[in-house]
CSV table of C-alpha atoms in Angstrom, one decimal:
chain,number,residue,atom,x,y,z
A,1,MET,CA,12.8,-14.0,-23.2
A,2,ASN,CA,14.0,-12.6,-19.7
A,3,LYS,CA,11.0,-12.2,-17.2
A,4,LYS,CA,11.0,-8.9,-15.4
A,5,ARG,CA,12.2,-8.9,-11.4
A,6,ILE,CA,9.6,-7.8,-9.4
A,7,SER,CA,11.9,-7.2,-6.0
A,8,LEU,CA,9.5,-6.7,-2.4
A,9,ILE,CA,11.4,-5.1,0.2
A,10,ALA,CA,10.1,-6.7,3.6
A,11,PRO,CA,11.6,-4.5,7.3
A,12,PHE,CA,11.2,-7.6,10.0
A,13,TYR,CA,11.5,-6.0,13.5
A,14,ASN,CA,10.1,-8.4,16.2
A,15,GLU,CA,7.9,-10.1,13.6
A,16,SER,CA,7.3,-13.2,15.1
A,17,GLY,CA,4.2,-14.6,13.9
A,18,ASN,CA,4.0,-13.3,10.7
A,19,VAL,CA,7.1,-14.0,9.0
A,20,THR,CA,5.2,-17.7,7.6
A,21,GLU,CA,2.0,-16.4,6.8
A,22,PHE,CA,3.5,-13.2,5.6
A,23,PHE,CA,6.0,-15.2,2.8
A,24,ARG,CA,2.8,-17.8,2.4
A,25,ARG,CA,0.9,-15.2,1.1
A,26,VAL,CA,3.7,-14.0,-1.1
A,27,ALA,CA,4.4,-17.9,-2.7
A,28,ALA,CA,0.7,-17.5,-3.6
A,29,ILE,CA,1.1,-14.2,-5.6
A,30,ALA,CA,4.6,-15.0,-7.3
A,31,ASP,CA,2.7,-18.3,-8.2
A,32,SER,CA,0.1,-16.3,-10.0
A,33,LEU,CA,2.4,-13.8,-11.5
A,34,SER,CA,4.2,-16.3,-13.4
A,35,ALA,CA,5.5,-13.7,-16.2
A,36,TYR,CA,7.4,-11.5,-14.1
A,37,ASP,CA,10.4,-13.1,-11.3
A,38,ILE,CA,9.9,-12.1,-7.8
A,39,GLU,CA,12.3,-12.2,-5.1
A,40,VAL,CA,12.3,-11.1,-1.5
A,41,VAL,CA,14.4,-8.7,0.2
A,42,ALA,CA,13.7,-9.5,3.7
A,43,VAL,CA,15.7,-6.9,6.3
A,44,ASN,CA,16.1,-8.1,9.8
A,45,ASP,CA,16.4,-5.0,11.5
A,46,GLY,CA,18.0,-6.5,14.9
A,47,SER,CA,14.9,-8.6,16.1
A,48,ARG,CA,15.0,-9.5,19.8
A,49,ASP,CA,12.7,-12.5,19.4
A,50,ASN,CA,12.4,-15.4,16.8
A,51,THR,CA,12.2,-13.7,13.7
A,52,TRP,CA,15.9,-14.2,12.7
A,53,ALA,CA,15.4,-17.6,13.0
A,54,GLU,CA,12.0,-18.0,11.2
A,55,LEU,CA,13.5,-15.6,8.2
A,56,LEU,CA,15.9,-18.9,7.6
A,57,GLU,CA,13.2,-21.1,7.8
A,58,ALA,CA,11.5,-19.3,4.8
A,59,ARG,CA,15.2,-19.0,2.8
A,60,ALA,CA,15.2,-22.9,3.2
A,61,ARG,CA,11.8,-23.2,1.6
A,62,TYR,CA,11.7,-20.4,-0.8
A,63,SER,CA,14.6,-19.9,-3.6
A,64,TRP,CA,13.7,-15.9,-4.1
A,65,VAL,CA,14.5,-14.9,-0.7
A,66,HIS,CA,17.1,-12.8,0.4
A,67,LEU,CA,18.1,-12.2,3.4
A,68,VAL,CA,20.0,-9.1,5.2
A,69,ASP,CA,20.6,-9.1,9.4
A,70,LEU,CA,21.7,-5.9,10.7
A,71,SER,CA,23.8,-5.5,13.7
A,72,ARG,CA,21.2,-3.9,15.7
A,73,ASN,CA,18.0,-2.3,15.5
A,74,PHE,CA,19.0,1.4,13.6
A,75,GLY,CA,15.0,1.9,12.4
A,76,LYS,CA,12.3,1.1,10.0
A,77,GLU,CA,14.0,3.7,7.6
A,78,ALA,CA,17.2,2.4,7.6
A,79,ALA,CA,15.7,-1.0,7.2
A,80,LEU,CA,14.2,0.5,4.1
A,81,THR,CA,17.4,1.7,2.9
A,82,ALA,CA,19.5,-1.3,3.1
A,83,GLY,CA,16.4,-3.2,0.9
A,84,LEU,CA,17.3,-0.6,-1.5
A,85,ASP,CA,20.5,-0.7,-2.0
A,86,ARG,CA,20.2,-4.6,-2.6
A,87,ALA,CA,17.1,-4.7,-4.7
A,88,GLN,CA,17.6,-5.7,-8.0
A,89,GLY,CA,14.3,-5.8,-10.0
A,90,ASP,CA,12.8,-3.8,-12.7
A,91,ALA,CA,10.3,-2.7,-10.0
A,92,VAL,CA,10.5,-2.1,-6.5
A,93,VAL,CA,7.9,-2.4,-3.7
A,94,PRO,CA,8.4,-2.1,-0.1
A,95,ILE,CA,5.8,-3.5,1.7
A,96,ASP,CA,5.3,-4.4,5.5
A,97,ALA,CA,5.5,-8.0,7.1
A,98,ASP,CA,2.8,-7.5,9.3
A,99,LEU,CA,0.7,-8.2,6.5
A,100,GLN,CA,-1.5,-4.7,6.4
A,101,HIS,CA,-0.4,-4.0,3.2
A,102,PRO,CA,-1.6,-6.9,1.2
A,103,PRO,CA,0.2,-8.3,-1.1
A,104,GLU,CA,-2.2,-9.0,-3.6
A,105,LEU,CA,-2.4,-5.9,-4.3
A,106,LEU,CA,1.0,-6.2,-6.6
A,107,THR,CA,-1.2,-7.6,-9.3
A,108,GLU,CA,-3.0,-4.1,-9.9
A,109,MET,CA,0.1,-2.1,-9.1
A,110,LEU,CA,2.3,-3.8,-11.5
A,111,ALA,CA,-0.7,-3.3,-14.5
A,112,GLN,CA,-0.2,0.3,-13.7
A,113,TRP,CA,3.3,0.2,-14.4
A,114,GLU,CA,3.2,-1.8,-17.6
A,115,GLN,CA,1.0,1.1,-18.8
A,116,GLY,CA,3.8,3.5,-18.6
A,117,ALA,CA,3.6,4.5,-14.8
A,118,GLU,CA,6.8,4.6,-12.8
A,119,VAL,CA,5.3,5.4,-9.6
A,120,VAL,CA,2.3,3.3,-7.9
A,121,LEU,CA,1.2,5.0,-5.0
A,122,ALA,CA,-1.0,3.0,-3.2
A,123,ARG,CA,-3.6,5.1,-0.8
A,124,ARG,CA,-5.4,3.8,2.5
A,125,THR,CA,-9.1,4.6,2.2
A,126,ASP,CA,-9.9,4.2,5.8
A,127,ARG,CA,-7.8,4.2,9.2
A,128,GLU,CA,-10.0,1.9,11.0
A,129,THR,CA,-7.2,-0.3,12.5
A,130,ASP,CA,-6.1,3.2,14.0
A,131,GLY,CA,-7.0,4.5,17.1
A,132,ARG,CA,-8.4,8.0,17.2
A,133,LEU,CA,-5.5,9.2,18.2
A,134,GLN,CA,-3.0,8.0,15.6
A,135,LYS,CA,-5.7,9.5,13.6
A,136,PHE,CA,-5.9,12.7,14.2
A,137,SER,CA,-1.8,12.8,15.0
A,138,ALA,CA,-1.6,11.3,11.2
A,139,THR,CA,-3.6,13.9,9.4
A,140,SER,CA,-2.5,16.8,11.8
A,141,PHE,CA,1.0,15.8,10.6
A,142,TYR,CA,0.0,15.8,6.7
A,143,ARG,CA,-1.4,18.6,7.0
A,144,LEU,CA,1.3,20.7,8.6
A,145,HIS,CA,4.2,19.1,6.6
A,146,ASN,CA,2.7,20.2,3.4
A,147,LEU,CA,1.7,23.6,4.3
A,148,ILE,CA,5.7,24.4,5.5
A,149,SER,CA,7.2,22.3,3.0
A,150,HIS,CA,7.9,22.5,-0.5
A,151,VAL,CA,7.5,18.7,-0.8
A,152,GLU,CA,4.6,17.1,-1.0
A,153,VAL,CA,3.6,14.2,0.7
A,154,PRO,CA,0.7,12.6,-0.5
A,155,MET,CA,-2.3,12.1,2.2
A,156,ASP,CA,-2.6,8.4,3.8
A,157,VAL,CA,0.1,7.1,1.7
A,158,GLY,CA,3.1,5.4,3.1
A,159,ASP,CA,5.9,3.0,2.4
A,160,PHE,CA,4.0,0.8,0.5
A,161,ARG,CA,4.3,1.8,-2.9
A,162,LEU,CA,5.9,0.9,-6.2
A,163,MET,CA,8.8,1.8,-8.0
A,164,ASP,CA,10.4,2.1,-11.4
A,165,ARG,CA,14.3,0.9,-11.6
A,166,ARG,CA,15.0,4.8,-12.3
A,167,VAL,CA,13.0,6.0,-9.4
A,168,VAL,CA,15.4,3.7,-6.9
A,169,GLU,CA,18.5,4.7,-8.6
A,170,ALA,CA,17.7,8.1,-8.1
A,171,LEU,CA,16.8,7.5,-4.3
A,172,ARG,CA,20.4,5.8,-4.0
A,173,ARG,CA,22.0,8.8,-5.1
A,174,LEU,CA,20.7,10.7,-2.0
A,175,PRO,CA,23.2,10.9,0.5
A,176,GLU,CA,21.5,12.2,3.6
A,177,ASN,CA,21.8,10.0,7.1
A,178,HIS,CA,18.3,11.3,9.0
A,179,ARG,CA,16.4,9.8,6.3
A,180,PHE,CA,12.8,10.4,6.0
A,181,MET,CA,11.4,8.3,3.4
A,182,LYS,CA,8.2,9.2,2.7
A,183,GLY,CA,9.9,12.7,2.0
A,184,LEU,CA,13.0,11.4,-0.1
A,185,PHE,CA,9.9,8.9,-2.2
A,186,ALA,CA,8.2,11.9,-2.7
A,187,TRP,CA,10.8,14.4,-3.3
A,188,VAL,CA,12.4,12.3,-6.1
A,189,GLY,CA,8.9,12.5,-8.3
A,190,PHE,CA,8.6,11.0,-11.4
A,191,ARG,CA,5.3,10.2,-13.3
A,192,THR,CA,2.7,8.7,-10.5
A,193,VAL,CA,-0.2,7.2,-10.4
A,194,THR,CA,-2.6,6.5,-7.0
A,195,ILE,CA,-4.2,3.4,-6.3
A,196,PRO,CA,-6.4,3.3,-3.3
A,197,TYR,CA,-6.4,0.1,-1.0
A,198,VAL,CA,-8.2,-1.2,2.5
A,199,ASN,CA,-5.3,-1.5,5.2
A,200,ALA,CA,-6.1,-4.7,7.1
A,201,LYS,CA,-5.3,-5.6,10.5
A,202,ARG,CA,-1.8,-7.0,11.9
A,203,HIS,CA,-2.2,-10.3,11.3
A,204,ALA,CA,-0.3,-11.1,14.7
A,205,GLY,CA,1.3,-9.2,17.7
A,206,THR,CA,1.6,-5.4,17.8
A,207,SER,CA,3.0,-2.3,16.6
A,208,SER,CA,6.4,-1.5,17.7
A,209,PHE,CA,5.7,2.3,16.7
A,210,ASN,CA,4.9,4.1,19.7
A,211,PHE,CA,4.2,8.0,20.3
A,212,TRP,CA,7.3,8.8,21.0
A,213,ARG,CA,8.6,6.7,17.7
A,214,LEU,CA,5.6,8.5,16.0
A,215,TRP,CA,6.5,12.1,17.3
A,216,ASN,CA,10.3,12.1,16.3
A,217,LEU,CA,9.0,10.8,12.9
A,218,ALA,CA,7.1,13.5,12.4
A,219,MET,CA,10.0,16.0,13.6
A,220,GLU,CA,12.6,13.9,11.3
A,221,GLY,CA,10.2,15.0,8.7
A,222,ILE,CA,9.3,18.3,8.8
A,223,THR,CA,12.7,19.2,9.8
A,224,SER,CA,14.3,17.5,6.9
A,225,PHE,CA,12.1,19.3,4.3
A,226,SER,CA,11.3,22.7,5.1
A,227,THR,CA,13.3,25.6,7.0
A,228,ALA,CA,9.9,27.2,8.0
A,229,PRO,CA,10.3,26.7,12.0
A,230,LEU,CA,13.2,29.0,11.9
A,231,LYS,CA,11.8,31.4,9.7
A,232,ILE,CA,8.9,31.1,12.1
A,233,TRP,CA,11.3,32.9,14.9
A,234,THR,CA,12.1,36.0,13.3
A,235,TYR,CA,8.3,37.1,13.0
A,236,ILE,CA,7.4,35.7,17.0
A,237,GLY,CA,10.5,38.0,17.8
A,238,MET,CA,9.1,40.5,15.7
A,239,ALA,CA,5.9,40.2,17.1
A,240,VAL,CA,7.0,40.2,20.7
A,241,SER,CA,9.0,43.3,20.8
A,242,ALA,CA,5.9,45.4,18.9
A,243,LEU,CA,4.0,44.2,21.6
A,244,ALA,CA,6.6,45.4,24.4
A,245,LEU,CA,6.7,48.9,22.9
A,246,LEU,CA,3.2,49.2,22.9
A,247,TYR,CA,3.3,48.3,26.4
A,248,ALA,CA,6.2,50.5,27.0
A,249,GLY,CA,4.2,53.6,25.2
A,250,THR,CA,1.3,52.9,27.0
A,251,THR,CA,3.1,52.9,30.7
A,252,VAL,CA,5.1,56.7,30.1
A,253,ILE,CA,1.5,57.3,28.6
A,254,GLY,CA,-0.4,56.3,31.7
A,255,THR,CA,2.7,57.4,34.2
A,256,MET,CA,2.6,61.1,32.6
A,257,ILE,CA,-1.2,61.0,32.9
A,258,HIS,CA,-2.0,59.5,36.3
A,259,GLY,CA,1.7,59.5,38.1
A,260,VAL,CA,4.1,57.0,39.2
A,261,ASP,CA,2.3,53.8,40.3
A,262,VAL,CA,4.1,51.1,42.2
A,263,PRO,CA,5.8,48.3,40.0
A,264,GLY,CA,4.0,44.9,40.5
A,265,TYR,CA,5.9,42.0,41.3
A,266,ALA,CA,3.7,39.4,39.8
A,267,SER,CA,3.5,41.1,36.4
A,268,LEU,CA,7.1,41.5,36.0
A,269,MET,CA,7.5,37.8,37.0
A,270,ALA,CA,4.6,36.9,34.6
A,271,GLY,CA,6.6,38.8,31.9
A,272,GLY,CA,10.0,37.1,32.1
A,273,MET,CA,9.0,34.1,32.5
A,274,PHE,CA,6.8,34.1,29.3
A,275,LEU,CA,9.9,35.6,27.5
A,276,GLY,CA,12.6,33.3,28.7
A,277,GLY,CA,10.0,30.5,27.6
A,278,VAL,CA,9.7,31.6,24.1
A,279,GLN,CA,13.4,32.0,24.0
A,280,LEU,CA,14.0,28.6,25.1
A,281,ILE,CA,11.3,27.2,22.8
A,282,GLY,CA,13.2,29.3,19.6
A,283,ILE,CA,16.9,27.9,21.2
A,284,GLY,CA,15.3,24.3,21.0
A,285,VAL,CA,14.0,24.5,17.1
A,286,LEU,CA,17.5,25.7,16.4
A,287,GLY,CA,19.3,23.4,18.3
A,288,GLU,CA,16.9,20.7,16.4
A,289,TYR,CA,18.4,21.4,13.3
A,290,VAL,CA,21.7,21.7,14.7
A,291,GLY,CA,21.7,18.4,15.8
A,292,ARG,CA,20.7,17.3,12.4
A,293,ILE,CA,23.8,19.0,10.9
A,294,TYR,CA,26.0,17.1,13.7
A,295,HIS,CA,25.0,13.7,12.7
A,296,GLU,CA,25.5,14.0,8.8
A,297,VAL,CA,28.9,15.6,9.2
A,298,LYS,CA,30.2,12.6,11.1
A,299,ARG,CA,29.4,10.2,7.7
A,300,ARG,CA,28.8,7.2,9.8
A,301,PRO,CA,27.1,4.3,7.6
A,302,VAL,CA,23.3,4.6,7.7
A,303,TYR,CA,23.4,0.8,8.8
A,304,LEU,CA,26.2,-2.2,9.3
A,305,VAL,CA,25.5,-5.8,7.8
A,306,ARG,CA,25.9,-8.6,10.7
A,307,GLU,CA,25.0,-11.3,7.9
A,308,GLU,CA,23.8,-11.6,4.3
A,309,TYR,CA,22.1,-14.6,2.7
A,310,GLN,CA,21.6,-14.1,-1.2
A,311,PRO,CA,18.3,-16.0,-2.7
A,312,ASP,CA,20.8,-18.7,-4.1
A,313,ASN,CA,20.8,-20.0,-0.8
A,314,ARG,CA,24.7,-19.3,-0.3
A,315,PRO,CA,25.4,-16.9,2.6
A,316,ALA,CA,27.1,-13.5,0.6
A,317,SER,CA,30.3,-12.0,1.7
A,318,ALA,CA,31.3,-10.1,4.4
A,319,PRO,CA,29.7,-6.6,3.6
A,320,SER,CA,31.6,-4.0,1.9
A,321,ALA,CA,31.6,-0.7,2.2
A,322,ALA,CA,28.7,0.0,-0.9
A,323,HIS,CA,26.5,-2.4,1.5
A,324,GLU,CA,26.8,-0.8,4.3
A,325,ARG,CA,25.9,2.5,2.3
A,326,GLU,CA,29.2,4.9,3.5
A,327,THR,CA,27.4,8.3,2.8
A,328,ALA,CA,30.8,10.5,2.6
């Protein structure tokens, strides 16, 4: 009887120091799950340190490692997409290489999957490893996104989850280049259960996600799944117009009763700058959506592969158009 295959997708970006421990812990879990055939799709997302060399060493040690080396740093969303395109498992699990996602949770995920769940979400029960600003910004983002979007992204749930093969095939049919994976995971749906886990500290190194990257990811999530930022400026315009009419009426009545006052340049300047700022913000919001349309219509591939090695330790052939995920 053939074993079910489980694919772990692990993006690596400057994770030197985490590679050896990551594969050691995954190997321990693979040994304990002898009823399954485990593979790891390790995607090197343009690392500038010794990550790729360490990945090659891991491939030489473990026969179930599938290595993908992207031509440059395309970002975690693209690296996850590259992994999804190559994962052959009956179930697929994206997991962080820094070991904040404990590989040992795979046992409980598989138990839920065997009971009929098509998606098993791992929800963080605490954010002790995050700073105050990161906690506040994450909570605010989830609340804002779910308030204005028709797709609800579960709170405190990242990319760490188990997905059935049919879920992965549904994700691979989504053509967009700008990919907010948490939103795409939520959009496809399917039968979902949630299990709790405690987010661990990084084994080594520091996170590459700074405030600017998190801000851009939040903007990506909001503009990918909601047009509310565009609609709200209609109401802002109506409110500003109503205030202007009210002020004009007040001025006319005051002039009729008290005569003509000498106009003040300070009030005119303040009003002009306020309206100019409102208009520029509105144009900026519109520009965010237009910019995303501009990038989508060019139909560039989400990522490019420089080098790839299959789990049987033989170098893969040159990446095909399907491997590079052209979205035309």
